[in-house]
Amino acid sequence: MFEDRSISPDSIEMLGVAQKLGAELTWDRYAAQLPQCGFGETGLCCRHCLQGPCRIDPFGNGPQVGVCGATADTVVARGLDRAIAAGTAAHSGHAKHLAHTMKKLAEGKAPDYAIKNPAKLRLVAERQGVKLDGKSDTQVAAELAEAALKEFAERHAPVEWAMKTLTAGRLKKFGEMGLLPYGIDSAISEVMHRTTHGVDADPVNLLLGGIKCAIADYDGMALATDLADILFGVPQPVVAAANLGALKKNAVNIAVHGHNPVLSDMVATLAPQLDADAKQAGASEGINIVGICCTGNEVMMRHGIPMATSSVSQELAILTGALDAMVVDYQCIMPSLTKVAEGFHTRVITTMSMAKMPGATHVNFEEEHAAEGARTIIRLAIEAFKKRDAAKVHIPALRNTAIAGVSAETVVGILAKVDSADPLKPLLDNIVNGNITGVCLFAGCNNVKIPQDRNFITMIKELARRDVLILATGCASGAFARHGILTPQATEQYAGPGLKAVLTALGNAAGLGAPLPLVLHTGSCVDNTRAVAIAVAIANKLGVDLDKLPVVASAPEAAMEKAISIGTWAVALGLPTHVGVVPPVTGSPLVTQVLTQTAKDLFGGYFIVELDPTKAAEKLFAALNERRKGLGLAEKAL
Amino acid sequence: MRHVIVGASAAGMAAAEAIRKRDPSAQIVLLSDEACPPYYRPLIPYLINKEKTEDEIARQPRSTPARLDLRINVHATGLDPARRSLTLTGGATLAYDRLLLATGASPILPDIAGLDGPGVFTLRTWEDALGISLAARDAKRAVILGAGRIGMKSAFALRHLSLNVTVIELLDRLVPQQLDAESAAIFAGAVSNAGIQTILGHTLKAVKRQDKQVISVVLDDGRELKADLVVVGVGVRPNLELAKAGSLRVGRGLQVDNHLCTSDPNIFAAGDVVETSDILSGNPIVSGIWTNAAAMGQIAGDNMAGGNSTYAGAFSLLNAMELGGLPVISVGEIHHAPGDGVEVFAERHGSNYRKLVLRGDRLIGFILVGQIERAGVYQTLLREKADVSALRRELLGPKFHYGHYILSQAKKVDRYMMAG
Amino acid sequence: MKRIFVNPERCTACKTCELACAIEHSQAKSIFASPSEKPHSMNRVFVEAADGRKIPIFCRHCDDAPCVAACISGALFRDPKTDAVLCDSSRCIGCWTCVMVCPYGVVGRQLELGKAVKCDLCPERASPACVASCPTKALVYEEVEGFSKNKRREFASAVAGG
């Protein structure tokens, strides 16, 4: 039942509930959309001017050019570029929000925030060219915030986070190719400009422009991760939980959903203060904060808050009848939540003035009054709790343990317990000796077109048994969390002998008394940059560039424009990058070829589009072996 | 009710189909004077270069009406309309309730010295085609008299067999009935690319033989061309012997009314034997076109079985062909010069050519070379003598289609398009 | 027997029907893989514009199909089971006589093969691919008799004058 929708048992259970209630969910809406437009699927529809909408016939029987003369290659490339720009804009919004918050904090305007990690503040500030001597944390923070805000503007030099965190090899290559963006928003704006009617019609030039924007995306994400660590703490390993079973019948359940810890961290921090109020309202277990999507990752890593669900199954949390409030900021939040909530007492609360939803309650969250805002929100949830209909409550029992919080610092910290002088050595030695074939970073979303988590779980088993060390972020982490993969037990069950040996040794070194979890939960989507930091460290130690490392990436159930922008910079950084859905590019064989083949010649990285998860794992394994061979390492047999 | 049909080609078979549709229990006797099962006559050029086998041009059961009493290799030599009976070779008689004469036409052999004898062929039957194919095995140089469709198809077939081929045509262009000067010029390019030589504006005076074998031909201007195989394709003449034997009224062809009934109320006629009228001009014509034969057969058969269909006349030009890689569709009156109420719109881009001929508010002819899509919609305008005044711009535009047509026909009901 | 009927007022000219037709008649039957096939697949249903209106144009599988009568090679024939008019490519010689006589202009030419192509009512499907794919249900697949009851109402004006 529902195998075509999800393989996650708690989702499946709630799909049964949904069916009984006649609730319309994303899967139903997707079915109603079928068949989806073939012109859209192939990227051959253009709506960039009022002389359209134009479509190009992929079979060659109808028109082959748009009204302005744009060919299939141009139309597809422009469309892809706009998706990259949109993804970059989303991460840019997230990053600048953190920068503004830090600035306000430094100016004393946002007293509810604090510098949780002054060491990282100083480390990052110094790296980014801020002079430290004699300055207080507040002063350093002020200058770092300024430097961060400058990233978004028109500038006369390449963006600084990229310049300071990438390898020299990558920077040289990007510089020579003219791909270093001078400003994050500048890059986004340039894409919008070059893709409008009558600007850039050269498909390869367009794609290179998209790559430049994707590098700006990386820059914003790296900045976001740094500032979040400074403001909210560098993640350390934490034992948390996952699945809808994390909801508690006797607690006021509040889900934080969306992306920015500026909101979710405040809600999570303040919740204990209002425990008493909750108990007074009849919730014997007080307040229970759960996370959905990336912001769930942020608070899981820093506060051990459980991940109730994510992405495509977000509506199911409301259907449990036990969710008293869903608090959202921006990105990946389905507008259908308010409709789903109509049958329940759940309060859907929007918090950002640029992200509202009809039917939601809006509490404008301002950093200046963050604590107050958080308390208002929590109180609304407590009020809502009183209206809960016990008869409608159905919380699935499934509740997996999930170990999270593997920042780059964590990885180095654990490795340092094995070799304090040269922490990367144990990792490299094990790659060289073949215990570890290589590293795969899983990222991205769930996609309604794929049974939820099916690709993730199939691939994890195939790669783990091939001794691939796996990192995960975003809703990939969410998927693994749901299936108990973020546990030592999963290592025992699925890891190949080499991987198991390494994870066991590291787990013991870390004092866990058990192997490290099968997948290292590295954070939210912006925290994909944590994996880059590790890769850069390894590359620099080996004296090669990123495109030589046995490191690959996979977004097997990608859905959002942010996944496209991240995938693009992953390719530009030299990673073979797997995507498990067909992006809207096949209408142009040229663009398709550039993304999957020419990119390899230019960057070392390239896209692998493979819908079958078993084949995808095989292709990634082959790509890892190709890298091993290039480094003079023995290739791994299966 | 016994229906007897003389002739098992396009008209005869279409009539049999129509009779069977209207009267499932009728007895249908179909006589063919050829010693082979019914086949698609237009395909016989493919037998010359063995591009198709005899099986591949034979009519299949799915295109043959049910319960047909088919008798091949049967010649009808006598007709007694009063007694309603046919006489067959050997003396046997065959009685009928209704009779269809679909005896077709035979190739004209011009009065040219030396034409008679081996090595000279017409191309009308599959026996002819097999004969040419056999002769081509030992032949090196073929001469085709007449650059009509038969002549050109033979030319390409023989060229595929690597013979040296020369086509001789009396008029000043190739395929002169079906093409105008412009399209003939485009076609000439394809013909020349295929390595076929052409001599326009001339005819043959004589065929020279040695020991009965053809060794050369002599043109009207005295030129002599080496040749060892001659194909003559200068037109056909209706086979009227049987009609005359029954004293039916004949002119250039067997004369019929608009129900395709002859001067005898129980005898109908269809196909190449018939003298019908040109649908556009009303002039009497004899049509040698498969499509027209099938259309006539269908109406004649329907009427034989009790129907009341009328035949509006035939297009004297109703041509679709692809030769030398060039597709051409030409219908109606395409040879008019502008003036006297006639407008001619023509445009050419490389080997794509389009000409529309209008008289007043009616499309009276068109020719499409290259981009022949949707020709049938133009043909409908011709056949219905439609008033195209509201359609002019679209008709002359780059993509005229059925949507334009149906919207212009306010009273016409298209049963497949719904309201509301 | 069933035929495709059109409600042109519901047509958005999205041309999903054209794509679905081309996909259905390809080898790979996939929007992603089929376009690169050789010979290329062709749609047999067409959406055209006339007078600001969107008109789907498709084969009616006519009772006295002019194309079947005119075919000089026996390639076009009537399927006794479905009553659909089909083209047997193995017999087609690319003479284009069918193109010349089809009143709707819906017989196409497959140039790479030199054969006529036309609608076959998707014999392997329960309902034709175009009908199944139409997002606004502008195309329906109905019994001819049942439809006759509705058809007289305001057709000409709806299609021509409306």
PDB file of C-alpha atoms in Angstrom, chain A residues 16-159:
ATOM      1  CA  GLY A  16      -3.460   5.499   5.363  1.00  0.00           C
ATOM      2  CA  VAL A  17      -4.859   8.078   7.741  1.00  0.00           C
ATOM      3  CA  ALA A  18      -4.948  10.638   4.954  1.00  0.00           C
ATOM      4  CA  GLN A  19      -6.863   8.274   2.744  1.00  0.00           C
ATOM      5  CA  LYS A  20      -9.510   7.724   5.418  1.00  0.00           C
ATOM      6  CA  LEU A  21      -9.823  11.438   5.936  1.00  0.00           C
ATOM      7  CA  GLY A  22      -9.928  12.146   2.225  1.00  0.00           C
ATOM      8  CA  ALA A  23      -7.107  14.618   2.704  1.00  0.00           C
ATOM      9  CA  GLU A  24      -5.522  15.857  -0.521  1.00  0.00           C
ATOM     10  CA  LEU A  25      -1.749  15.645  -0.397  1.00  0.00           C
ATOM     11  CA  THR A  26       1.133  16.415  -2.690  1.00  0.00           C
ATOM     12  CA  TRP A  27       0.929  12.959  -4.278  1.00  0.00           C
ATOM     13  CA  ASP A  28      -2.712  13.509  -5.209  1.00  0.00           C
ATOM     14  CA  ARG A  29      -1.959  16.897  -6.646  1.00  0.00           C
ATOM     15  CA  TYR A  30       0.902  15.384  -8.643  1.00  0.00           C
ATOM     16  CA  ALA A  31      -1.373  12.685 -10.055  1.00  0.00           C
ATOM     17  CA  ALA A  32      -3.842  15.367 -11.106  1.00  0.00           C
ATOM     18  CA  GLN A  33      -1.069  17.199 -12.902  1.00  0.00           C
ATOM     19  CA  LEU A  34      -0.302  14.235 -15.114  1.00  0.00           C
ATOM     20  CA  PRO A  35       0.549  14.179 -17.866  1.00  0.00           C
ATOM     21  CA  GLN A  36       2.962  16.995 -17.271  1.00  0.00           C
ATOM     22  CA  CYS A  37       3.800  19.143 -20.244  1.00  0.00           C
ATOM     23  CA  GLY A  38       6.456  17.604 -22.452  1.00  0.00           C
ATOM     24  CA  PHE A  39       7.769  21.012 -23.430  1.00  0.00           C
ATOM     25  CA  GLY A  40       8.385  21.823 -19.781  1.00  0.00           C
ATOM     26  CA  GLU A  41       9.936  18.445 -19.139  1.00  0.00           C
ATOM     27  CA  THR A  42      12.422  18.943 -21.950  1.00  0.00           C
ATOM     28  CA  GLY A  43      13.078  22.584 -21.062  1.00  0.00           C
ATOM     29  CA  LEU A  44      11.713  23.711 -24.421  1.00  0.00           C
ATOM     30  CA  CYS A  45       9.186  26.227 -23.197  1.00  0.00           C
ATOM     31  CA  CYS A  46      10.172  29.883 -22.907  1.00  0.00           C
ATOM     32  CA  ARG A  47       8.090  32.565 -21.243  1.00  0.00           C
ATOM     33  CA  HIS A  48      10.710  35.277 -21.033  1.00  0.00           C
ATOM     34  CA  CYS A  49       8.791  37.829 -23.065  1.00  0.00           C
ATOM     35  CA  LEU A  50       5.280  38.765 -24.040  1.00  0.00           C
ATOM     36  CA  GLN A  51       5.753  37.557 -27.594  1.00  0.00           C
ATOM     37  CA  GLY A  52       5.534  34.033 -26.300  1.00  0.00           C
ATOM     38  CA  PRO A  53       4.945  31.652 -24.771  1.00  0.00           C
ATOM     39  CA  CYS A  54       7.157  29.827 -27.243  1.00  0.00           C
ATOM     40  CA  ARG A  55       7.738  26.142 -27.479  1.00  0.00           C
ATOM     41  CA  ILE A  56      10.158  24.130 -29.576  1.00  0.00           C
ATOM     42  CA  ASP A  57       9.144  20.691 -30.796  1.00  0.00           C
ATOM     43  CA  PRO A  58      11.613  18.106 -29.482  1.00  0.00           C
ATOM     44  CA  PHE A  59      10.632  15.756 -32.325  1.00  0.00           C
ATOM     45  CA  GLY A  60      11.562  18.249 -34.994  1.00  0.00           C
ATOM     46  CA  ASN A  61       8.107  18.230 -36.587  1.00  0.00           C
ATOM     47  CA  GLY A  62       7.008  21.651 -35.342  1.00  0.00           C
ATOM     48  CA  PRO A  63       8.814  24.956 -34.843  1.00  0.00           C
ATOM     49  CA  GLN A  64      12.499  24.692 -34.032  1.00  0.00           C
ATOM     50  CA  VAL A  65      13.028  28.269 -32.907  1.00  0.00           C
ATOM     51  CA  GLY A  66      11.166  30.749 -30.718  1.00  0.00           C
ATOM     52  CA  VAL A  67       9.723  34.013 -31.969  1.00  0.00           C
ATOM     53  CA  CYS A  68      13.019  35.809 -31.321  1.00  0.00           C
ATOM     54  CA  GLY A  69      15.047  33.101 -33.028  1.00  0.00           C
ATOM     55  CA  ALA A  70      16.189  31.361 -29.858  1.00  0.00           C
ATOM     56  CA  THR A  71      17.070  27.745 -30.563  1.00  0.00           C
ATOM     57  CA  ALA A  72      16.443  24.771 -28.321  1.00  0.00           C
ATOM     58  CA  ASP A  73      19.960  25.152 -26.945  1.00  0.00           C
ATOM     59  CA  THR A  74      19.360  28.769 -26.012  1.00  0.00           C
ATOM     60  CA  VAL A  75      15.951  28.154 -24.469  1.00  0.00           C
ATOM     61  CA  VAL A  76      17.189  25.238 -22.361  1.00  0.00           C
ATOM     62  CA  ALA A  77      20.337  27.023 -21.224  1.00  0.00           C
ATOM     63  CA  ARG A  78      18.419  30.160 -20.255  1.00  0.00           C
ATOM     64  CA  GLY A  79      15.909  28.124 -18.290  1.00  0.00           C
ATOM     65  CA  LEU A  80      18.616  26.231 -16.430  1.00  0.00           C
ATOM     66  CA  ASP A  81      20.430  29.466 -15.635  1.00  0.00           C
ATOM     67  CA  ARG A  82      17.306  30.966 -14.102  1.00  0.00           C
ATOM     68  CA  ALA A  83      16.900  27.913 -11.891  1.00  0.00           C
ATOM     69  CA  ILE A  84      20.504  28.357 -10.738  1.00  0.00           C
ATOM     70  CA  ALA A  85      19.823  32.033 -10.072  1.00  0.00           C
ATOM     71  CA  ALA A  86      16.715  31.197  -8.074  1.00  0.00           C
ATOM     72  CA  GLY A  87      18.565  28.621  -5.991  1.00  0.00           C
ATOM     73  CA  THR A  88      21.368  31.072  -5.410  1.00  0.00           C
ATOM     74  CA  ALA A  89      18.879  33.763  -4.410  1.00  0.00           C
ATOM     75  CA  ALA A  90      17.352  31.455  -1.822  1.00  0.00           C
ATOM     76  CA  HIS A  91      20.678  30.718  -0.193  1.00  0.00           C
ATOM     77  CA  SER A  92      21.608  34.359  -0.544  1.00  0.00           C
ATOM     78  CA  GLY A  93      18.490  35.377   1.358  1.00  0.00           C
ATOM     79  CA  HIS A  94      19.294  32.886   4.075  1.00  0.00           C
ATOM     80  CA  ALA A  95      22.904  34.025   4.322  1.00  0.00           C
ATOM     81  CA  LYS A  96      22.261  37.738   4.372  1.00  0.00           C
ATOM     82  CA  HIS A  97      19.631  37.221   7.035  1.00  0.00           C
ATOM     83  CA  LEU A  98      22.351  35.777   9.258  1.00  0.00           C
ATOM     84  CA  ALA A  99      24.666  38.629   8.355  1.00  0.00           C
ATOM     85  CA  HIS A 100      22.039  41.214   9.239  1.00  0.00           C
ATOM     86  CA  THR A 101      21.392  39.424  12.504  1.00  0.00           C
ATOM     87  CA  MET A 102      25.071  39.469  13.408  1.00  0.00           C
ATOM     88  CA  LYS A 103      25.288  43.129  12.540  1.00  0.00           C
ATOM     89  CA  LYS A 104      22.302  43.930  14.723  1.00  0.00           C
ATOM     90  CA  LEU A 105      23.778  41.867  17.512  1.00  0.00           C
ATOM     91  CA  ALA A 106      27.066  43.711  17.262  1.00  0.00           C
ATOM     92  CA  GLU A 107      25.222  47.029  17.355  1.00  0.00           C
ATOM     93  CA  GLY A 108      23.330  45.970  20.438  1.00  0.00           C
ATOM     94  CA  LYS A 109      20.052  45.940  18.614  1.00  0.00           C
ATOM     95  CA  ALA A 110      19.429  42.213  18.895  1.00  0.00           C
ATOM     96  CA  PRO A 111      20.165  41.408  22.534  1.00  0.00           C
ATOM     97  CA  ASP A 112      18.451  38.039  22.429  1.00  0.00           C
ATOM     98  CA  TYR A 113      21.243  36.627  20.262  1.00  0.00           C
ATOM     99  CA  ALA A 114      24.799  35.954  21.334  1.00  0.00           C
ATOM    100  CA  ILE A 115      28.132  34.884  19.977  1.00  0.00           C
ATOM    101  CA  LYS A 116      28.002  31.255  20.973  1.00  0.00           C
ATOM    102  CA  ASN A 117      31.391  30.418  19.518  1.00  0.00           C
ATOM    103  CA  PRO A 118      33.859  33.270  19.861  1.00  0.00           C
ATOM    104  CA  ALA A 119      36.707  31.021  18.754  1.00  0.00           C
ATOM    105  CA  LYS A 120      35.090  30.411  15.408  1.00  0.00           C
ATOM    106  CA  LEU A 121      34.230  34.089  15.184  1.00  0.00           C
ATOM    107  CA  ARG A 122      37.877  34.990  15.441  1.00  0.00           C
ATOM    108  CA  LEU A 123      39.041  32.208  13.215  1.00  0.00           C
ATOM    109  CA  VAL A 124      36.624  33.121  10.415  1.00  0.00           C
ATOM    110  CA  ALA A 125      37.124  36.850  10.834  1.00  0.00           C
ATOM    111  CA  GLU A 126      40.872  36.559  10.619  1.00  0.00           C
ATOM    112  CA  ARG A 127      40.623  34.298   7.637  1.00  0.00           C
ATOM    113  CA  GLN A 128      38.399  36.817   5.931  1.00  0.00           C
ATOM    114  CA  GLY A 129      40.859  39.629   6.515  1.00  0.00           C
ATOM    115  CA  VAL A 130      39.499  41.233   9.668  1.00  0.00           C
ATOM    116  CA  LYS A 131      42.293  42.449  11.942  1.00  0.00           C
ATOM    117  CA  LEU A 132      41.729  40.984  15.402  1.00  0.00           C
ATOM    118  CA  ASP A 133      44.286  42.623  17.693  1.00  0.00           C
ATOM    119  CA  GLY A 134      42.781  44.375  20.604  1.00  0.00           C
ATOM    120  CA  LYS A 135      39.207  44.033  19.510  1.00  0.00           C
ATOM    121  CA  SER A 136      36.350  42.668  21.536  1.00  0.00           C
ATOM    122  CA  ASP A 137      34.173  39.902  20.208  1.00  0.00           C
ATOM    123  CA  THR A 138      31.481  42.473  19.526  1.00  0.00           C
ATOM    124  CA  GLN A 139      33.822  44.593  17.461  1.00  0.00           C
ATOM    125  CA  VAL A 140      35.064  41.622  15.516  1.00  0.00           C
ATOM    126  CA  ALA A 141      31.495  40.522  14.951  1.00  0.00           C
ATOM    127  CA  ALA A 142      30.591  43.973  13.658  1.00  0.00           C
ATOM    128  CA  GLU A 143      33.427  43.893  11.170  1.00  0.00           C
ATOM    129  CA  LEU A 144      32.753  40.347  10.109  1.00  0.00           C
ATOM    130  CA  ALA A 145      29.093  41.209   9.572  1.00  0.00           C
ATOM    131  CA  GLU A 146      30.118  44.130   7.380  1.00  0.00           C
ATOM    132  CA  ALA A 147      32.435  41.939   5.406  1.00  0.00           C
ATOM    133  CA  ALA A 148      29.646  39.421   5.018  1.00  0.00           C
ATOM    134  CA  LEU A 149      27.110  42.004   3.875  1.00  0.00           C
ATOM    135  CA  LYS A 150      29.610  43.259   1.333  1.00  0.00           C
ATOM    136  CA  GLU A 151      29.538  39.845  -0.318  1.00  0.00           C
ATOM    137  CA  PHE A 152      26.120  40.567  -1.698  1.00  0.00           C
ATOM    138  CA  ALA A 153      26.851  43.897  -3.333  1.00  0.00           C
ATOM    139  CA  GLU A 154      28.573  45.155  -6.478  1.00  0.00           C
ATOM    140  CA  ARG A 155      32.274  44.803  -5.842  1.00  0.00           C
ATOM    141  CA  HIS A 156      35.576  45.014  -7.633  1.00  0.00           C
ATOM    142  CA  ALA A 157      37.028  41.721  -6.611  1.00  0.00           C
ATOM    143  CA  PRO A 158      35.868  38.129  -6.374  1.00  0.00           C
ATOM    144  CA  VAL A 159      33.658  37.141  -3.464  1.00  0.00           C
TER     145      VAL A 159
END
